[in-house]
Structure formats: C-alpha cells, structure tokens
XYZ file of C-alpha atoms in Angstrom:
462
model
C 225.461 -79.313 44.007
C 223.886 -75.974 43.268
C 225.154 -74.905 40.116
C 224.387 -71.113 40.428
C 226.605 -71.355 43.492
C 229.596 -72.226 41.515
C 231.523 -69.427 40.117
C 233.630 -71.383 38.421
C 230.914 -72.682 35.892
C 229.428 -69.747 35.414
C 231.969 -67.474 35.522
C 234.802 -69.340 33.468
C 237.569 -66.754 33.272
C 235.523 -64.140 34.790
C 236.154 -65.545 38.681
C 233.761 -63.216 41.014
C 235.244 -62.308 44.122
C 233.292 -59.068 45.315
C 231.262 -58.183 48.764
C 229.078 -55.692 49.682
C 231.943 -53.771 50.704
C 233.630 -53.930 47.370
C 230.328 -52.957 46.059
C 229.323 -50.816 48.124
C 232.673 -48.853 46.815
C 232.250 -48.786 43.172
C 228.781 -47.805 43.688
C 230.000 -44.707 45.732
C 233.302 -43.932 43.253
C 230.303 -44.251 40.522
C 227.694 -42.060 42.235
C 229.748 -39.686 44.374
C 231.976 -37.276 41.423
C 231.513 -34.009 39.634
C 227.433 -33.992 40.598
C 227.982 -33.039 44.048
C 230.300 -30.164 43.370
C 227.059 -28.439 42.087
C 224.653 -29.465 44.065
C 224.805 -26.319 46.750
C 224.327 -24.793 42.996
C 221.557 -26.760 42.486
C 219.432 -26.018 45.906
C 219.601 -22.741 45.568
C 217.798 -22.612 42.048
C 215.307 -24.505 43.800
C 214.870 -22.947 46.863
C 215.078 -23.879 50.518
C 211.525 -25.813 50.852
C 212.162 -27.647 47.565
C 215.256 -28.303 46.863
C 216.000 -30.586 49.591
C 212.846 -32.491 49.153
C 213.438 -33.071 45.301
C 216.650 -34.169 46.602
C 214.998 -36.831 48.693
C 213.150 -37.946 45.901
C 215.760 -38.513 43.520
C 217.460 -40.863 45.742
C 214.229 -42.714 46.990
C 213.482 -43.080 43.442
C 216.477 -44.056 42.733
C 217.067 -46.859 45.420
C 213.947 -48.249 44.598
C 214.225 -48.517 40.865
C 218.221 -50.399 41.587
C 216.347 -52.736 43.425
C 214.007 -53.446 40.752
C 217.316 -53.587 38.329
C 219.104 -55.901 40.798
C 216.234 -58.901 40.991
C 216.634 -58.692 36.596
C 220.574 -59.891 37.027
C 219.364 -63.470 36.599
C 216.820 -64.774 33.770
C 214.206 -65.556 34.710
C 214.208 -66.104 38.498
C 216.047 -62.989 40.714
C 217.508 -66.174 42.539
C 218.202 -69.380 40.058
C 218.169 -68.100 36.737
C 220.690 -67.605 33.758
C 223.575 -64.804 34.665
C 222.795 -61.457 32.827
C 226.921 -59.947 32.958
C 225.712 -56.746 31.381
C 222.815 -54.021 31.643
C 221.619 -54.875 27.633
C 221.997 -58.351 28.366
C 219.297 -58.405 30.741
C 217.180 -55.958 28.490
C 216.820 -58.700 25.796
C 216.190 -61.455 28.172
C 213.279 -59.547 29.653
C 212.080 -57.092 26.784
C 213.406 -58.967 23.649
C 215.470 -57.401 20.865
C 212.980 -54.282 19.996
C 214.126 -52.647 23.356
C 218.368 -53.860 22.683
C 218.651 -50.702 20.204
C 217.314 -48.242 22.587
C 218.866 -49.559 25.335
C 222.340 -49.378 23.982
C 221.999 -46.026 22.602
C 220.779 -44.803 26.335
C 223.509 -46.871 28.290
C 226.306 -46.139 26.352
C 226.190 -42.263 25.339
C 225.236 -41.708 28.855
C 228.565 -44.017 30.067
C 230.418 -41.997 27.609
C 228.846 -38.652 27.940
C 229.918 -39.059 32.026
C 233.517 -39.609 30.465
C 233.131 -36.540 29.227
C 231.672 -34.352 32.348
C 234.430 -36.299 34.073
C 237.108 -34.663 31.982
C 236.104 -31.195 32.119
C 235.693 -31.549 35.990
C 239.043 -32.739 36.739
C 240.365 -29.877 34.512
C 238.565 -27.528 36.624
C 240.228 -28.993 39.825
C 243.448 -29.014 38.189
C 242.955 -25.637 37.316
C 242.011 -24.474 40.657
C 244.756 -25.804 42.225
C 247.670 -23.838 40.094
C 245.299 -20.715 40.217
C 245.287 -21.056 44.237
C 248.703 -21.455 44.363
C 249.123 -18.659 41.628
C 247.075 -16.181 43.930
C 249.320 -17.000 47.187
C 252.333 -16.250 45.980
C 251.735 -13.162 44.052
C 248.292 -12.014 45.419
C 244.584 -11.971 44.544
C 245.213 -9.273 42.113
C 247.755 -11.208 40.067
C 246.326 -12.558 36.590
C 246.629 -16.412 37.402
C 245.460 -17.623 34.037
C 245.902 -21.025 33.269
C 244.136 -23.235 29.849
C 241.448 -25.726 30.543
C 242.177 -27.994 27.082
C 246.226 -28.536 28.850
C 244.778 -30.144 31.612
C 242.205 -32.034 29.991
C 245.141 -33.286 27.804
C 246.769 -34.244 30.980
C 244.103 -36.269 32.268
C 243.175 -38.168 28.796
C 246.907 -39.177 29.778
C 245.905 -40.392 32.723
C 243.476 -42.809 31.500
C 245.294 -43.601 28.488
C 247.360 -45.821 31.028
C 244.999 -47.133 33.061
C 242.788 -48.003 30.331
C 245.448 -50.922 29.553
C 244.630 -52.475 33.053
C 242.530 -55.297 33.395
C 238.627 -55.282 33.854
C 236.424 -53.967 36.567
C 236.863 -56.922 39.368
C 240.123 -56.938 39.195
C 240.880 -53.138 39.729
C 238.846 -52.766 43.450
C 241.928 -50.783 44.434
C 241.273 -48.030 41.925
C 237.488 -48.015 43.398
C 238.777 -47.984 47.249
C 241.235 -44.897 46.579
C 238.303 -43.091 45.232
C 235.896 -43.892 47.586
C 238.442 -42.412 49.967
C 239.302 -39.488 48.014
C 235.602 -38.890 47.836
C 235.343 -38.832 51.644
C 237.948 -36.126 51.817
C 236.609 -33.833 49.399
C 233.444 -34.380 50.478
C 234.628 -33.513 54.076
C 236.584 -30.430 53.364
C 234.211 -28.941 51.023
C 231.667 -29.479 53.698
C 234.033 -27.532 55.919
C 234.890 -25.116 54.068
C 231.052 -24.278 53.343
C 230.667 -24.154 57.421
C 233.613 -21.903 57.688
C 231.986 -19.485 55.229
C 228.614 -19.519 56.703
C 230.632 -19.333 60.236
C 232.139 -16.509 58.717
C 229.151 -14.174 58.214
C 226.272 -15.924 60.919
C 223.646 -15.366 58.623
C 221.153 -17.941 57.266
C 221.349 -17.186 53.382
C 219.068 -18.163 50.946
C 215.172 -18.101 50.368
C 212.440 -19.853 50.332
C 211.910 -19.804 46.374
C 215.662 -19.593 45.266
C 217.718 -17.683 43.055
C 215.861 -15.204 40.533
C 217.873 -16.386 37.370
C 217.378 -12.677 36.192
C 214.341 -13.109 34.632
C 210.886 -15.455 34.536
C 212.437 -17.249 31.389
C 215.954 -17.568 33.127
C 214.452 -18.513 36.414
C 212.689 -21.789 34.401
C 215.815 -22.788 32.566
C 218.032 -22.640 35.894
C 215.398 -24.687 37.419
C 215.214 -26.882 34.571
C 218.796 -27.312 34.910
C 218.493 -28.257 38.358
C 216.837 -30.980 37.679
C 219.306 -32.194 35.400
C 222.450 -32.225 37.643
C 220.346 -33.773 40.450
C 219.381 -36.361 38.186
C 223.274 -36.914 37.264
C 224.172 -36.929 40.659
C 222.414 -40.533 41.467
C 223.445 -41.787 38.003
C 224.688 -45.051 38.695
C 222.067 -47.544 36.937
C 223.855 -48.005 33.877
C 227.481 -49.603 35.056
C 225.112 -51.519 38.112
C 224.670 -54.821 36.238
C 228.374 -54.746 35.808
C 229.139 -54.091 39.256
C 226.685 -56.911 40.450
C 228.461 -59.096 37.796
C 231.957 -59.058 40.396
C 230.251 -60.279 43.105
C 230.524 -64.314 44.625
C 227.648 -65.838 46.081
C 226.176 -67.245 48.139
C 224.518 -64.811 49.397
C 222.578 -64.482 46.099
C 223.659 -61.868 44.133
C 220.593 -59.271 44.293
C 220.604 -59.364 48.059
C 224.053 -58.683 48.312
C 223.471 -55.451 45.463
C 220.981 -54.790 47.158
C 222.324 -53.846 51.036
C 225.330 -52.731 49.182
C 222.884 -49.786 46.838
C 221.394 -49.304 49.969
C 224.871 -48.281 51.683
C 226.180 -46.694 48.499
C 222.735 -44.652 48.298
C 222.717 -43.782 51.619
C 226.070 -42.338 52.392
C 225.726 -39.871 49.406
C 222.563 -38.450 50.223
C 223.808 -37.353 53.648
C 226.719 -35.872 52.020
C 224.444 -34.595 49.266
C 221.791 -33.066 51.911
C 225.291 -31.547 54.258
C 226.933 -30.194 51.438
C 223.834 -28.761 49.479
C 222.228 -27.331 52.551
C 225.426 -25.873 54.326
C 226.778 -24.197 51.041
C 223.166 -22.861 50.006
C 222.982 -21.481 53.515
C 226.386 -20.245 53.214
C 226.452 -18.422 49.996
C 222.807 -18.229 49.176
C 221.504 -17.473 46.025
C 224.762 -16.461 44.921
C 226.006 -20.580 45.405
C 228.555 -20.741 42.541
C 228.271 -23.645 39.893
C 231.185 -25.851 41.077
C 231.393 -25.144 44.935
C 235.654 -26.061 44.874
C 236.411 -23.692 41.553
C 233.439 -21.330 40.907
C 234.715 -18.480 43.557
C 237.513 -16.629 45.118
C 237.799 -18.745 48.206
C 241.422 -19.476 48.202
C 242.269 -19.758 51.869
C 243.119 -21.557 53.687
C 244.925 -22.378 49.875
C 246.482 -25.789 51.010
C 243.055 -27.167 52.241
C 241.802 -26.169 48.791
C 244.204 -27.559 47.048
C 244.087 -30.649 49.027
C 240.480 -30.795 48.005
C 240.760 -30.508 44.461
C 243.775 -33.002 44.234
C 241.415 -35.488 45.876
C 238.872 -34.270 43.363
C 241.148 -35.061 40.219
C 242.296 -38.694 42.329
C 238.300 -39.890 42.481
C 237.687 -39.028 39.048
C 241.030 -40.975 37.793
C 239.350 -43.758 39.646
C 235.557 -43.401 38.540
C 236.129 -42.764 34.557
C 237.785 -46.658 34.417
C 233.894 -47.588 36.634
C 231.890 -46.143 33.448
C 234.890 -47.308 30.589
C 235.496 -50.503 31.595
C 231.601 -52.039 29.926
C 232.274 -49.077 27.251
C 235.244 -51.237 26.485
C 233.463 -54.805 27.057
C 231.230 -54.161 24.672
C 233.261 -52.556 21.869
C 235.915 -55.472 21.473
C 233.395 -58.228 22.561
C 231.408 -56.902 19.096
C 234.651 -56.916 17.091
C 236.378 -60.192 17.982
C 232.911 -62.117 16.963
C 232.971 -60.068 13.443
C 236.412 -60.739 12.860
C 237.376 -64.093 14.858
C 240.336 -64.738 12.781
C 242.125 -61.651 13.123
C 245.429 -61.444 14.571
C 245.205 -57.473 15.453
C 242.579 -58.360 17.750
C 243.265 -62.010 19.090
C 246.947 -62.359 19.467
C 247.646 -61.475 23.283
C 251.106 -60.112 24.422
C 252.060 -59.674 27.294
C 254.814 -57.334 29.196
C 255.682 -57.511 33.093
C 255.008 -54.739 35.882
C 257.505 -54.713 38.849
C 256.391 -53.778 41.782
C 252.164 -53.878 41.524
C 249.887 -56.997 42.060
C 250.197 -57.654 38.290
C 253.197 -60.322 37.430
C 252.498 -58.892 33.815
C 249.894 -57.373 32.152
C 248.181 -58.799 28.772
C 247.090 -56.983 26.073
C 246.243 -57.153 22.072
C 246.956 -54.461 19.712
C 243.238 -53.445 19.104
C 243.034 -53.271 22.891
C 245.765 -50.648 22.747
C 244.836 -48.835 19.622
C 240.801 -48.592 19.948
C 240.826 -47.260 23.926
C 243.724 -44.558 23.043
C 241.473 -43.501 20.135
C 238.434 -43.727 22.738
C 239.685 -41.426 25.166
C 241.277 -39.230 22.680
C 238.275 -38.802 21.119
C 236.628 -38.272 24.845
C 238.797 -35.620 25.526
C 238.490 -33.694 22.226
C 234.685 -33.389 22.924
C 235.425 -32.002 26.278
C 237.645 -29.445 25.245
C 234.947 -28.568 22.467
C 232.277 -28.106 25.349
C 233.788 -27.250 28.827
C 230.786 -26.229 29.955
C 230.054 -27.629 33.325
C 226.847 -27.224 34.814
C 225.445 -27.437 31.497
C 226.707 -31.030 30.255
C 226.129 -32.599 33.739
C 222.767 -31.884 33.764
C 222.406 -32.927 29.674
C 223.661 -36.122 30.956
C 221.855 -36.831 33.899
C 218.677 -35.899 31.466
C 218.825 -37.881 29.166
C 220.336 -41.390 30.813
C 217.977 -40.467 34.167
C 214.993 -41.597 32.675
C 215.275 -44.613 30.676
C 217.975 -46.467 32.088
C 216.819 -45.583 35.938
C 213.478 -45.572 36.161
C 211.944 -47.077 32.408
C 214.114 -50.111 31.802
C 213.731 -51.552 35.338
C 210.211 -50.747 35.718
C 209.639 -52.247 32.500
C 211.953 -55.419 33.724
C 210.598 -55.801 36.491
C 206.846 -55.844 35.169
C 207.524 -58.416 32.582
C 209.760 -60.550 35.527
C 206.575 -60.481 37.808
C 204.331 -61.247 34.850
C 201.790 -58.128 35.563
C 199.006 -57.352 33.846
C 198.209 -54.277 31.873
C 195.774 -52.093 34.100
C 196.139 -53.649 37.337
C 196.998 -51.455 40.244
C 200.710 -52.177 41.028
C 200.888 -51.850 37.008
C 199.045 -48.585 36.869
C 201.520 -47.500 40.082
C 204.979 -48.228 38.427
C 203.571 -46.411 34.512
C 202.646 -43.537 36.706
C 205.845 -42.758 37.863
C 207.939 -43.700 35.000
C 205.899 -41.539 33.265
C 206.311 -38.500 35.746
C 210.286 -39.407 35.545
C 209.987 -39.195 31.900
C 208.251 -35.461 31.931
C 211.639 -34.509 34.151
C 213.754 -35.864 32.334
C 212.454 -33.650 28.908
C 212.482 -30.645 30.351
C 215.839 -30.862 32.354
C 217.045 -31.751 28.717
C 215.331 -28.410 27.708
C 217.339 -26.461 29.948
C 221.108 -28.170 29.680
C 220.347 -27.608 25.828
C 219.572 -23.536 26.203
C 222.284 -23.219 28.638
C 225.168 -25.037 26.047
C 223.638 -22.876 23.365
C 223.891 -19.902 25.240
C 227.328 -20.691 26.668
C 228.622 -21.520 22.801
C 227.805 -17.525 21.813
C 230.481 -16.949 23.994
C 232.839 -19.326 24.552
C 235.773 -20.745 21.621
C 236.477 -24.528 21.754
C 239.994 -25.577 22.164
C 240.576 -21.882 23.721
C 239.421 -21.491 27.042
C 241.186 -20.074 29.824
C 240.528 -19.679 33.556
C-alpha cells in the first residue's frame, strides 16, 4: 500500500477531507477582503497605462511563486515525501533552522497584522451601514456620526466566539459563506461603480494618475499603491495550512495547485472590473475604500446590503489567518509545559442545533485567544487608518513569504546551482520583489505618521 495515500497514518487526528473546491474557497475568503475595497484607489495613483498592468503582475507573480510553495508541502519529493502541516515547517526542512526565526517573525506579524486591517475594515462597513441609514431618514445634511472603536469592539466579539470552534478543516462552512459574501460585494460594488460612471458618460481618469498634491505626495501615494496591491494577493502565508486539509490522491500540490489557479483567477477579474470601472468612474478623485470613502448612499439598501456582506466575509476570513496563529501558540506551550492541567485537561459542552454534538475546549484555549483578539482589536482602534495599514502589511509579508521563501525552497528542492541561469532568473526577481516591497513600506510608514498628527486613538468618529 502507498503510505502517503493514507490519511489516516499521516494525518492521525488531523483526518483531511478537502477538494479543490474547498480550496479553492479558503483561498478566495483569504485573498478576496478589505484589499479590493481600495483597489479603484489604488489604479488611480497609478494611472490608467500602469496600474492595470502592475496589477497583472502581482497576480502572475503571485501564482507562480504558490506553485513553487505548493511542490515544498512534502520533504523532500513534491510527491512522496514527509508532510510539512505548516508554512515554517517546510522552511526548516528546506532552509534549516537559520531561516525558522525569520520566517516566523514574517508569517506571523503579517497573519496578525491582516487581523488587524480586518478589524478596522469591518468597522468601516459597520459604520457605513448606520451612517446610510442615518442619512435616509433624516437627510444628507443630518450629522450621522457614529464611533469606529464601538464597532471594532463589536466585531472582536464576533471572533471571540468563533475563535472557540474547531480548526481550519473542520470549519469549510465559515469559508463557503464568505466566498459567497465576497461574490455579492464584489458584484454590487462593481455595479454600483457602473451606475456612477453610467451616471455622468465620461471616461475619468488619466494616463499618469492622481497628482497627490505635490512631487513628494505623488511618490508616497504611489508607494502606497504598491503596498495595498501587494496585500491584495496576500495569501502565501495561511497556503501550507490550507494544502494541509486536503485528501489525496490526487497528490496534494496538484490539487493546490488548480485550486490557486481558480482562487487566483477569479480575483483578478474582479480585481481588473472593479479597479478599472471605479477608476473610470470617479477618476482621480477614487476614494480610499470604494463602499465607505464617499457620499454614495443610494440606492441605501444596496449599500447596505454590500457592506453587511462586507462585515459577513471578514467574520469568515479573520478565523483563515487565526486559526495557524492559534496552532502555533498552544502547540509551543503544551510541549513547555506537558504536565499542566490549564492547558491539557479538555472539557467539553454541547451545541444544539449545529454539526457539532459538543464542542471541546481547555482553559488556555479559552483564555489565550480572548486575550489574542482583545489585544487585536486594541491595536486597531489605536491605528484605524485604512489605506495606510493595508499597504504596511502587504509590504512587509509580500516579499519574503511570497516571493523569497519559495524561491529559496524551491532552489534548494531542485538542488540548483549558484550562477546558473534558472538560478540567476528566480534571484533576479526576488530581488526586484524585494526593492517593492521597501519602498511600499516607505510610503504606508509616512502615510500612518502623517495620519497620527491628526487623528486620537480610541476616539475616532465617522
């Protein structure tokens, strides 16, 4: 019998059940979330000629450099090898324990820092919906305020709960509803873009893009571009996770692959719609978030509709990046303390009416994720800046866990040698990734900065 073939053996507890399809979701709730709310944003920094094609390139990039992660889930054949369950795992396999450090620092701040641009986003679409409602009752003239840290209370809430729900395989359902919430926000902001540009006939935008206001303002907006593109296809660092839920045969890294392929491919056509149709509707005035950054408030039950599917996705994709957050932490602690009853004794408490007979949990479980999340959510009512910390995120987890950690994988799994073409090649464009990567950091960092001379944490309204 083939051994790799049996997911019993390998997987022990951890019984593997996913497709492509049920890949092919979590890699959509996981790419597909507060990025593309800016993107329309985004092209018109850029310009009409290229934004789209830097577009393009971040997702050809990063398709190919998933692939390269996907043949690294084994050790050391793509096919036969020894199961890597988790992104780090495969790092010291391949690059050995110099490269485990880095690594972790890189996958985990940029997991958490998501957690983080996930909060203040689904505040924002909170917000917008009681604003939207405010302004139909009483008019567009009617002081609708309404206080970002409440709602970002209210959604820490949210995942307080879910957090308590077992891991990533067996919580597909939360992935399907927001894949499908996705879709519909996805859809109506797309329509509501056409009805705008519909509304006026004219072809906005230019060739070079917004002005910023000045040369220096002009290079940091563009900077920052860069940086929420770059979030926008973040996905690499939860995609050894997702590959870990899926049964073969097929092998694994064919099935991840079709399935990044899918994933990949949906969201750029909604990225390229969206980003092209908004720029073209609002030109260079495209606001940051293209649901909450203007006055567009009719048809106000479409909107709302929008946002509310908004908030659902991102309910869905925080537990996608918190679920290995939350691997990792207790996996550490119950081998330093193996003994300990706060962290080993299970108990467990029945749920009517789910798939769940009853849940299990242990005490650290519940106390460490609560203080997790809490401690999320304080940092996002500290900086609810959102342009600004999606495109600090997508700088600094673009580049090493993307493009340099599978390109380095994948070098030492085909045994190149230093200097040889395809070598040469694959350093060239790591390095290139790692240039963009510096300077979109550059620009999320002046833009925080800036925003913090005006802006007081824990007190800002809408």
């Amino acid at each position: 019998m083939d051994k790799r073939m049996g997911n019993d053996v390998e997987g022990g507890e951890h019984e593997r059940q996913g497709t492509v399809w049920t890949a092919t979701a979590h890699i959509v709730a996981a790419v597909i979330g507060s990025g593309v709310l800016a993107l329309a944003w985004t092209v018109a920094q850029l310009g009409w000629v290229i934004g789209p094609l830097v577009l393009l390139a971040f997702s050809c990039v990063t398709y190919y450099t998933s692939t390269l992660l996907a043949n690294c889930y084994r050790f050391p054949d793509p096919i036969t090898g020894t199961v890597n369950r988790e992104y780090i795992e495969a790092v010291r396999r391949y690059l050995g324990p110099t490269n485990v450090f880095f690594c972790g620092c890189a996958q985990y701040v940029n997991l958490w820092g998501t957690l983080v641009g996930y909060t203040i986003t689904a505040s924002t679409s909170m917000i917008a919906v009681k604003r939207s409602n405010c302004f139909h009752l009483n008019g567009h003239g009617a002081r609708c305020e309404a206080s970002g840290s409440t709602f970002m209370v209210v959604f820490g809430l949210f995942q307080l709960v879910l957090s308590q729900l077992p891991s990533l395989e067996n919580i597909t359902w939360l992935s399907i509803v927001a894949v499908a919430t996705s879709f519909g926000y996805s859809f109506i902001s797309l329509g509501l873009c056409a009805g705008k540009w519909a509304s006026h006939g004219e072809f906005r935008g230019t060739l070079l893009g917004a002005t910023g206001g000045s040369p220096s303002g002009k290079a940091f907006n563009v900077l920052l571009a860069l940086g929420n593109m770059a979030f926008a296809y973040t996905f690499a660092d939860v995609l050894i996770e997702i590959q870990d839920t899926l049964k073969s045969p097929p092998p694994e890294n064919k099935t991840m692959k079709k399935a990044t392929f899918y994933g990949l491919g949906l969201t750029t056509v909604f990225y390229l719609l969206l980003s092209c149709i908004g720029y073209a509707a609002f030109g260079n005035d495209a606001p940051g978030n293209i649901l909450t950054g203007f006055g567009f408030y009719e048809p106000f039950w479409l909107v709302d509709i929008a946002n509310i599917c908004v908030i659902v996705h991102l309910i869905g994709a925080y537990q996608v990046y918190a679920q290995p957050i939350f691997a990792r932490f207790e996996s550490f602690i119950s081998c330093q303390w193996p003994e300990a009853k706060f962290i080993h004794a299970t108990y467990y408490v029945r749920v009517p009416f789910t798939e769940f007979r009853s849940l299990s949990f242990t005490l650290s479980k519940l106390v460490l994720r609560t203080v997790f999340i809490m401690f999320t959510t304080l940092v996002a009512m500290m900086l609810p800046f959102f342009n600004a910390v999606l495109g600090l995120i997508g700088a600094l987890g673009f580049w090493p866990l993307s493009v340099y950690f599978p390109v380095s994988m994948h070098i030492a799994q085909e045994k190149m040698r230093r200097g040889e073409r395809r070598w040469l090649l694959l350093q060239c464009m790591s390095f290139f990734c790692l240039l963009i990567s510096v300077a979109a950091s550059i620009g999320s960092v002046q833009d925080i900065v800036h925003n913090l001379k005006l802006a007081a944490p824990f007190k800002t309204v809408y």
